[in-house]
PDB file of C-alpha atoms and ligand atoms in Angstrom:
ATOM      1  CA  MET X1481      -6.758  67.982  25.559  1.00  0.00           C
ATOM      2  CA  ASN X1482     -10.866  68.728  25.602  1.00  0.00           C
ATOM      3  CA  GLN X1483     -12.219  68.231  22.552  1.00  0.00           C
ATOM      4  CA  GLU X1484     -15.966  67.571  22.429  1.00  0.00           C
ATOM      5  CA  LEU X1485     -16.144  63.669  21.737  1.00  0.00           C
ATOM      6  CA  LEU X1486     -20.066  63.388  22.078  1.00  0.00           C
ATOM      7  CA  PRO X1487     -23.116  65.751  21.267  1.00  0.00           C
ATOM      8  CA  ALA X1488     -24.632  66.348  24.817  1.00  0.00           C
ATOM      9  CA  ASP X1489     -27.569  64.476  24.513  1.00  0.00           C
ATOM     10  CA  ILE X1490     -25.610  61.442  23.050  1.00  0.00           C
ATOM     11  CA  SER X1491     -23.539  61.521  26.018  1.00  0.00           C
ATOM     12  CA  ARG X1492     -26.368  62.060  28.508  1.00  0.00           C
ATOM     13  CA  ARG X1493     -28.218  58.808  26.743  1.00  0.00           C
ATOM     14  CA  MET X1494     -25.073  56.712  27.251  1.00  0.00           C
ATOM     15  CA  ALA X1495     -25.097  57.708  30.860  1.00  0.00           C
ATOM     16  CA  GLN X1496     -28.717  56.587  31.481  1.00  0.00           C
ATOM     17  CA  LEU X1497     -28.231  53.477  29.669  1.00  0.00           C
ATOM     18  CA  TYR X1498     -24.923  52.510  31.495  1.00  0.00           C
ATOM     19  CA  SER X1499     -26.799  53.484  34.978  1.00  0.00           C
ATOM     20  CA  ASP X1500     -29.810  51.139  33.818  1.00  0.00           C
ATOM     21  CA  MET X1501     -27.492  48.370  33.052  1.00  0.00           C
ATOM     22  CA  GLU X1502     -26.073  48.883  36.879  1.00  0.00           C
ATOM     23  CA  LYS X1503     -29.420  48.998  38.203  1.00  0.00           C
ATOM     24  CA  ALA X1504     -30.614  45.773  36.675  1.00  0.00           C
ATOM     25  CA  TYR X1505     -27.300  44.036  37.524  1.00  0.00           C
ATOM     26  CA  ASP X1506     -27.748  45.163  41.126  1.00  0.00           C
ATOM     27  CA  GLU X1507     -31.580  44.397  41.256  1.00  0.00           C
ATOM     28  CA  LEU X1508     -30.650  40.639  40.182  1.00  0.00           C
ATOM     29  CA  ALA X1509     -27.592  40.053  42.317  1.00  0.00           C
ATOM     30  CA  GLN X1510     -29.436  41.015  45.270  1.00  0.00           C
ATOM     31  CA  GLY X1511     -31.955  38.771  44.407  1.00  0.00           C
ATOM     32  CA  LEU X1512     -29.667  35.913  44.066  1.00  0.00           C
ATOM     33  CA  ASP X1513     -27.390  37.376  47.049  1.00  0.00           C
ATOM     34  CA  PHE X1514     -24.655  37.642  44.741  1.00  0.00           C
ATOM     35  CA  SER X1515     -21.631  39.644  44.784  1.00  0.00           C
ATOM     36  CA  CYS X1516     -17.914  39.972  43.975  1.00  0.00           C
ATOM     37  CA  ALA X1517     -16.864  40.445  47.521  1.00  0.00           C
ATOM     38  CA  GLY X1518     -14.207  38.124  48.558  1.00  0.00           C
ATOM     39  CA  CYS X1519     -13.759  36.463  44.687  1.00  0.00           C
ATOM     40  CA  PRO X1520     -10.227  35.008  44.408  1.00  0.00           C
ATOM     41  CA  ASP X1521     -10.590  36.268  40.625  1.00  0.00           C
ATOM     42  CA  ASN X1522     -10.573  39.285  39.022  1.00  0.00           C
ATOM     43  CA  CYS X1523     -12.870  39.371  35.803  1.00  0.00           C
ATOM     44  CA  CYS X1524     -10.865  42.269  34.693  1.00  0.00           C
ATOM     45  CA  ASP X1525      -8.601  40.212  33.113  1.00  0.00           C
ATOM     46  CA  SER X1526     -11.030  38.894  30.714  1.00  0.00           C
ATOM     47  CA  TYR X1527     -10.278  39.435  26.755  1.00  0.00           C
ATOM     48  CA  PHE X1528     -13.699  40.804  25.207  1.00  0.00           C
ATOM     49  CA  GLN X1529     -13.669  43.469  22.129  1.00  0.00           C
ATOM     50  CA  HIS X1530     -16.298  46.264  22.030  1.00  0.00           C
ATOM     51  CA  HIS X1531     -18.229  47.369  18.982  1.00  0.00           C
ATOM     52  CA  THR X1532     -19.346  50.892  19.398  1.00  0.00           C
ATOM     53  CA  TYR X1533     -18.185  54.159  18.538  1.00  0.00           C
ATOM     54  CA  GLY X1534     -20.449  55.490  21.316  1.00  0.00           C
ATOM     55  CA  GLU X1535     -19.087  53.193  23.758  1.00  0.00           C
ATOM     56  CA  TRP X1536     -15.438  54.318  22.435  1.00  0.00           C
ATOM     57  CA  ALA X1537     -16.095  57.713  22.719  1.00  0.00           C
ATOM     58  CA  TYR X1538     -17.690  57.783  26.388  1.00  0.00           C
ATOM     59  CA  LEU X1539     -14.682  55.830  27.683  1.00  0.00           C
ATOM     60  CA  TRP X1540     -12.743  58.612  26.243  1.00  0.00           C
ATOM     61  CA  GLU X1541     -14.894  61.357  27.929  1.00  0.00           C
ATOM     62  CA  GLY X1542     -13.621  60.044  30.968  1.00  0.00           C
ATOM     63  CA  LEU X1543     -10.232  59.698  29.968  1.00  0.00           C
ATOM     64  CA  GLN X1544      -9.903  63.159  28.881  1.00  0.00           C
ATOM     65  CA  ALA X1545     -11.699  64.367  32.279  1.00  0.00           C
ATOM     66  CA  MET X1546      -8.066  62.845  33.950  1.00  0.00           C
ATOM     67  CA  GLU X1547      -5.206  64.622  34.860  1.00  0.00           C
ATOM     68  CA  GLU X1548      -2.777  64.710  31.975  1.00  0.00           C
ATOM     69  CA  LYS X1549       0.140  62.652  33.868  1.00  0.00           C
ATOM     70  CA  ARG X1550      -2.529  60.022  35.190  1.00  0.00           C
ATOM     71  CA  ARG X1551      -3.779  59.471  31.445  1.00  0.00           C
ATOM     72  CA  GLU X1552      -0.642  59.300  29.931  1.00  0.00           C
ATOM     73  CA  THR X1553       0.494  56.656  32.824  1.00  0.00           C
ATOM     74  CA  LEU X1554      -2.874  54.599  31.904  1.00  0.00           C
ATOM     75  CA  ILE X1555      -2.138  54.606  28.051  1.00  0.00           C
ATOM     76  CA  ALA X1556       1.288  53.564  28.164  1.00  0.00           C
ATOM     77  CA  ARG X1557       0.186  50.716  30.416  1.00  0.00           C
ATOM     78  CA  ALA X1558      -2.260  50.105  27.628  1.00  0.00           C
ATOM     79  CA  ALA X1559       0.266  49.956  25.162  1.00  0.00           C
ATOM     80  CA  GLU X1560       1.976  47.223  27.129  1.00  0.00           C
ATOM     81  CA  TYR X1561      -1.327  45.584  27.176  1.00  0.00           C
ATOM     82  CA  VAL X1562      -1.687  45.713  23.235  1.00  0.00           C
ATOM     83  CA  LYS X1563       1.839  44.062  22.679  1.00  0.00           C
ATOM     84  CA  GLY X1564       0.997  41.256  25.080  1.00  0.00           C
ATOM     85  CA  SER X1565      -2.113  40.341  24.092  1.00  0.00           C
ATOM     86  CA  GLU X1566      -0.629  40.594  20.406  1.00  0.00           C
ATOM     87  CA  ARG X1567       1.961  38.022  21.290  1.00  0.00           C
ATOM     88  CA  MET X1568      -0.387  36.004  23.110  1.00  0.00           C
ATOM     89  CA  LEU X1569      -2.774  35.977  19.767  1.00  0.00           C
ATOM     90  CA  ALA X1570       0.158  35.042  17.454  1.00  0.00           C
ATOM     91  CA  ARG X1571       0.526  31.924  19.714  1.00  0.00           C
ATOM     92  CA  ASP X1572      -3.297  31.233  19.580  1.00  0.00           C
ATOM     93  CA  GLU X1573      -3.662  32.046  22.889  1.00  0.00           C
ATOM     94  CA  ARG X1574      -6.759  34.059  24.438  1.00  0.00           C
ATOM     95  CA  PRO X1575      -5.159  36.934  26.454  1.00  0.00           C
ATOM     96  CA  ASN X1576      -5.842  37.008  29.942  1.00  0.00           C
ATOM     97  CA  LEU X1577      -3.934  40.217  31.051  1.00  0.00           C
ATOM     98  CA  MET X1578      -5.248  42.526  33.331  1.00  0.00           C
ATOM     99  CA  CYS X1579      -7.124  45.571  31.814  1.00  0.00           C
ATOM    100  CA  PRO X1580      -4.653  48.620  32.040  1.00  0.00           C
ATOM    101  CA  LEU X1581      -7.471  50.422  33.860  1.00  0.00           C
ATOM    102  CA  ASN X1582      -7.597  48.153  36.873  1.00  0.00           C
ATOM    103  CA  GLU X1583      -5.389  49.856  39.682  1.00  0.00           C
ATOM    104  CA  ASN X1584      -5.070  47.613  42.628  1.00  0.00           C
ATOM    105  CA  GLY X1585      -8.171  45.818  41.923  1.00  0.00           C
ATOM    106  CA  LEU X1586     -10.191  48.934  41.223  1.00  0.00           C
ATOM    107  CA  CYS X1587     -11.416  50.436  38.186  1.00  0.00           C
ATOM    108  CA  ALA X1588      -9.962  53.558  37.240  1.00  0.00           C
ATOM    109  CA  LEU X1589     -12.674  54.924  34.881  1.00  0.00           C
ATOM    110  CA  TYR X1590     -15.783  53.111  37.023  1.00  0.00           C
ATOM    111  CA  PRO X1591     -18.374  55.723  35.579  1.00  0.00           C
ATOM    112  CA  HIS X1592     -17.236  55.112  31.991  1.00  0.00           C
ATOM    113  CA  ARG X1593     -16.514  51.721  32.146  1.00  0.00           C
ATOM    114  CA  LEU X1594     -17.984  49.787  29.198  1.00  0.00           C
ATOM    115  CA  MET X1595     -21.071  47.472  28.950  1.00  0.00           C
ATOM    116  CA  ILE X1596     -19.812  43.954  29.277  1.00  0.00           C
ATOM    117  CA  CYS X1597     -17.794  45.540  32.491  1.00  0.00           C
ATOM    118  CA  ARG X1598     -21.678  46.237  33.815  1.00  0.00           C
ATOM    119  CA  LEU X1599     -23.123  43.023  32.874  1.00  0.00           C
ATOM    120  CA  HIS X1600     -20.927  40.081  33.290  1.00  0.00           C
ATOM    121  CA  GLY X1601     -21.327  38.066  36.369  1.00  0.00           C
ATOM    122  CA  VAL X1602     -24.785  37.515  36.785  1.00  0.00           C
ATOM    123  CA  PRO X1603     -27.021  34.984  34.419  1.00  0.00           C
ATOM    124  CA  SER X1604     -28.582  36.764  31.267  1.00  0.00           C
ATOM    125  CA  ALA X1605     -30.054  36.551  28.132  1.00  0.00           C
ATOM    126  CA  MET X1606     -30.759  38.471  24.782  1.00  0.00           C
ATOM    127  CA  THR X1607     -33.128  37.794  21.922  1.00  0.00           C
ATOM    128  CA  ARG X1608     -31.354  38.686  18.836  1.00  0.00           C
ATOM    129  CA  PRO X1609     -33.020  40.762  16.003  1.00  0.00           C
ATOM    130  CA  ASP X1610     -33.718  37.417  13.848  1.00  0.00           C
ATOM    131  CA  GLY X1611     -35.686  36.125  17.232  1.00  0.00           C
ATOM    132  CA  LYS X1612     -32.932  33.864  18.174  1.00  0.00           C
ATOM    133  CA  ARG X1613     -32.480  33.861  21.994  1.00  0.00           C
ATOM    134  CA  LEU X1614     -28.925  33.805  23.488  1.00  0.00           C
ATOM    135  CA  GLU X1615     -28.308  32.834  27.098  1.00  0.00           C
ATOM    136  CA  PHE X1616     -25.203  33.841  29.063  1.00  0.00           C
ATOM    137  CA  PRO X1617     -24.573  31.810  32.098  1.00  0.00           C
ATOM    138  CA  GLY X1618     -22.656  34.409  34.370  1.00  0.00           C
ATOM    139  CA  CYS X1619     -19.408  33.959  35.968  1.00  0.00           C
ATOM    140  CA  PHE X1620     -18.395  30.724  37.572  1.00  0.00           C
ATOM    141  CA  ARG X1621     -18.886  31.869  41.361  1.00  0.00           C
ATOM    142  CA  CYS X1622     -22.701  32.722  40.205  1.00  0.00           C
ATOM    143  CA  GLN X1623     -22.826  29.628  38.139  1.00  0.00           C
ATOM    144  CA  GLU X1624     -22.025  27.931  41.520  1.00  0.00           C
ATOM    145  CA  LEU X1625     -24.509  29.648  43.113  1.00  0.00           C
ATOM    146  CA  VAL X1626     -27.379  29.069  41.157  1.00  0.00           C
ATOM    147  CA  SER X1627     -26.677  25.362  40.116  1.00  0.00           C
ATOM    148  CA  GLY X1628     -29.307  23.038  40.941  1.00  0.00           C
ATOM    149  CA  ARG X1629     -31.822  25.404  40.830  1.00  0.00           C
ATOM    150  CA  GLU X1630     -34.808  24.569  38.482  1.00  0.00           C
ATOM    151  CA  GLN X1631     -35.219  28.302  37.389  1.00  0.00           C
ATOM    152  CA  VAL X1632     -32.239  30.782  36.933  1.00  0.00           C
ATOM    153  CA  PRO X1633     -33.580  34.543  37.038  1.00  0.00           C
ATOM    154  CA  ARG X1634     -31.738  35.952  34.180  1.00  0.00           C
ATOM    155  CA  LEU X1635     -31.086  39.777  33.155  1.00  0.00           C
ATOM    156  CA  ASP X1636     -32.553  40.465  30.050  1.00  0.00           C
ATOM    157  CA  ARG X1637     -29.987  42.455  27.715  1.00  0.00           C
ATOM    158  CA  THR X1638     -32.261  42.769  24.872  1.00  0.00           C
ATOM    159  CA  SER X1639     -33.356  46.489  25.414  1.00  0.00           C
ATOM    160  CA  MET X1640     -30.046  47.637  26.685  1.00  0.00           C
ATOM    161  CA  TYR X1641     -28.328  46.470  23.368  1.00  0.00           C
ATOM    162  CA  GLN X1642     -31.073  47.919  21.370  1.00  0.00           C
ATOM    163  CA  GLU X1643     -30.574  51.347  22.919  1.00  0.00           C
ATOM    164  CA  LEU X1644     -26.902  50.927  22.713  1.00  0.00           C
ATOM    165  CA  VAL X1645     -27.499  50.400  18.631  1.00  0.00           C
ATOM    166  CA  GLN X1646     -29.970  53.345  18.715  1.00  0.00           C
ATOM    167  CA  ILE X1647     -27.450  55.723  20.214  1.00  0.00           C
ATOM    168  CA  GLU X1648     -25.063  54.795  17.554  1.00  0.00           C
ATOM    169  CA  MET X1649     -27.323  55.252  14.806  1.00  0.00           C
ATOM    170  CA  ASP X1650     -28.883  58.761  15.972  1.00  0.00           C
ATOM    171  CA  TRP X1651     -25.133  59.933  16.616  1.00  0.00           C
ATOM    172  CA  LEU X1652     -23.685  58.743  13.350  1.00  0.00           C
ATOM    173  CA  GLY X1653     -26.588  58.628  11.111  1.00  0.00           C
ATOM    174  CA  PRO X1654     -25.999  57.332   7.558  1.00  0.00           C
ATOM    175  CA  ARG X1655     -22.190  57.653   8.370  1.00  0.00           C
ATOM    176  CA  ARG X1656     -22.759  54.444  10.552  1.00  0.00           C
ATOM    177  CA  ARG X1657     -22.902  52.527   7.035  1.00  0.00           C
ATOM    178  CA  THR X1658     -19.701  53.483   5.659  1.00  0.00           C
ATOM    179  CA  LEU X1659     -17.545  53.529   8.896  1.00  0.00           C
ATOM    180  CA  PRO X1660     -14.899  51.029   9.690  1.00  0.00           C
ATOM    181  CA  LYS X1661     -16.456  48.562  12.031  1.00  0.00           C
ATOM    182  CA  VAL X1662     -15.236  48.631  15.620  1.00  0.00           C
ATOM    183  CA  ARG X1663     -13.802  45.518  16.973  1.00  0.00           C
ATOM    184  CA  MET X1664     -11.235  46.866  19.687  1.00  0.00           C
ATOM    185  CA  THR X1665     -10.202  45.863  23.367  1.00  0.00           C
ATOM    186  CA  ILE X1666     -10.529  48.736  26.111  1.00  0.00           C
ATOM    187  CA  ALA X1667      -6.771  49.151  25.468  1.00  0.00           C
ATOM    188  CA  GLU X1668      -6.810  49.497  21.824  1.00  0.00           C
ATOM    189  CA  MET X1669      -9.381  52.119  22.468  1.00  0.00           C
ATOM    190  CA  MET X1670      -7.001  54.108  24.784  1.00  0.00           C
ATOM    191  CA  VAL X1671      -3.954  53.492  22.739  1.00  0.00           C
ATOM    192  CA  LYS X1672      -5.622  54.490  19.468  1.00  0.00           C
ATOM    193  CA  GLY X1673      -6.930  57.702  20.917  1.00  0.00           C
ATOM    194  CA  PRO X1674     -10.771  59.183  20.431  1.00  0.00           C
ATOM    195  CA  PRO X1675     -12.545  57.925  17.766  1.00  0.00           C
ATOM    196  CA  PRO X1676     -12.386  60.467  14.705  1.00  0.00           C
ATOM    197  CA  ASP X1677     -14.512  63.282  14.852  1.00  0.00           C
ATOM    198  CA  LYS X1678     -17.730  62.127  13.568  1.00  0.00           C
ATOM    199  CA  ARG X1679     -19.596  65.661  12.929  1.00  0.00           C
TER     200      ARG X1679
HETATM  201  S1  SF4 N2661     -17.992  38.834  38.401  1.00  0.00           S
HETATM  202 FE1  SF4 N2661     -17.665  36.680  39.621  1.00  0.00          FE
HETATM  203  S2  SF4 N2661     -15.591  35.828  38.935  1.00  0.00           S
HETATM  204 FE2  SF4 N2661     -15.697  37.993  38.440  1.00  0.00          FE
HETATM  205  S3  SF4 N2661     -15.282  39.225  40.405  1.00  0.00           S
HETATM  206 FE3  SF4 N2661     -17.121  39.006  40.416  1.00  0.00          FE
HETATM  207  S4  SF4 N2661     -17.716  37.014  41.662  1.00  0.00           S
HETATM  208 FE4  SF4 N2661     -15.508  36.938  40.689  1.00  0.00          FE
HETATM  209  S1  SF4 N2662     -12.655  49.030  32.351  1.00  0.00           S
HETATM  210 FE1  SF4 N2662     -12.639  48.991  34.674  1.00  0.00          FE
HETATM  211  S2  SF4 N2662     -14.139  47.262  34.805  1.00  0.00           S
HETATM  212 FE2  SF4 N2662     -13.762  47.339  33.085  1.00  0.00          FE
HETATM  213  S3  SF4 N2662     -12.253  45.625  32.941  1.00  0.00           S
HETATM  214 FE3  SF4 N2662     -11.161  47.669  32.895  1.00  0.00          FE
HETATM  215  S4  SF4 N2662     -10.659  48.000  34.868  1.00  0.00           S
HETATM  216 FE4  SF4 N2662     -12.306  46.602  34.815  1.00  0.00          FE
END
């Protein structure tokens, strides 16, 4: 399996954006003296859906680069996740299953992990295109750390979302308007295979 998923310039921009997110996160976490070390929880069991073809394809760039047997093992695990999460959703429960890419607490595709994996944790905010500001409190441990502070510093996600949308538009062009909307967990992206060829 070695199909080219993203044009080279788009793939480079995804890598740059992800690296910028990581840098912004690390700077804020350092300033707050916050880290995941010693945490009794693991956020990789949080249920998130993801919404761009760009992130889906970039995840698959990482999967494609893996040794085939390992990739198959992870995809089999993803299929179990999908079945389990569907059962929980049918019972009106929010799934809290471990991400199939988490191996002994570590991410098997760390350089290709998705945006929310990079931003969850610290307090953040974003301004929507309609001007509405949204705030995200960060994880429970970080909330405890900043509780009582008058001013809570926040990572501003706005320009990051804008670049993610811009990458999507530059890659897909007018097809973006007609393609089905993406709304998938990481496990679903893995089970479904790489996004269909967009050229
Ligand atoms: S983000 Fe917060 S809750 Fe999640 S593992 Fe790190 S410290 Fe724990
Ligand atoms: S992709 Fe990696 S960091 Fe993100 S939830 Fe899965 S194991 Fe955790």
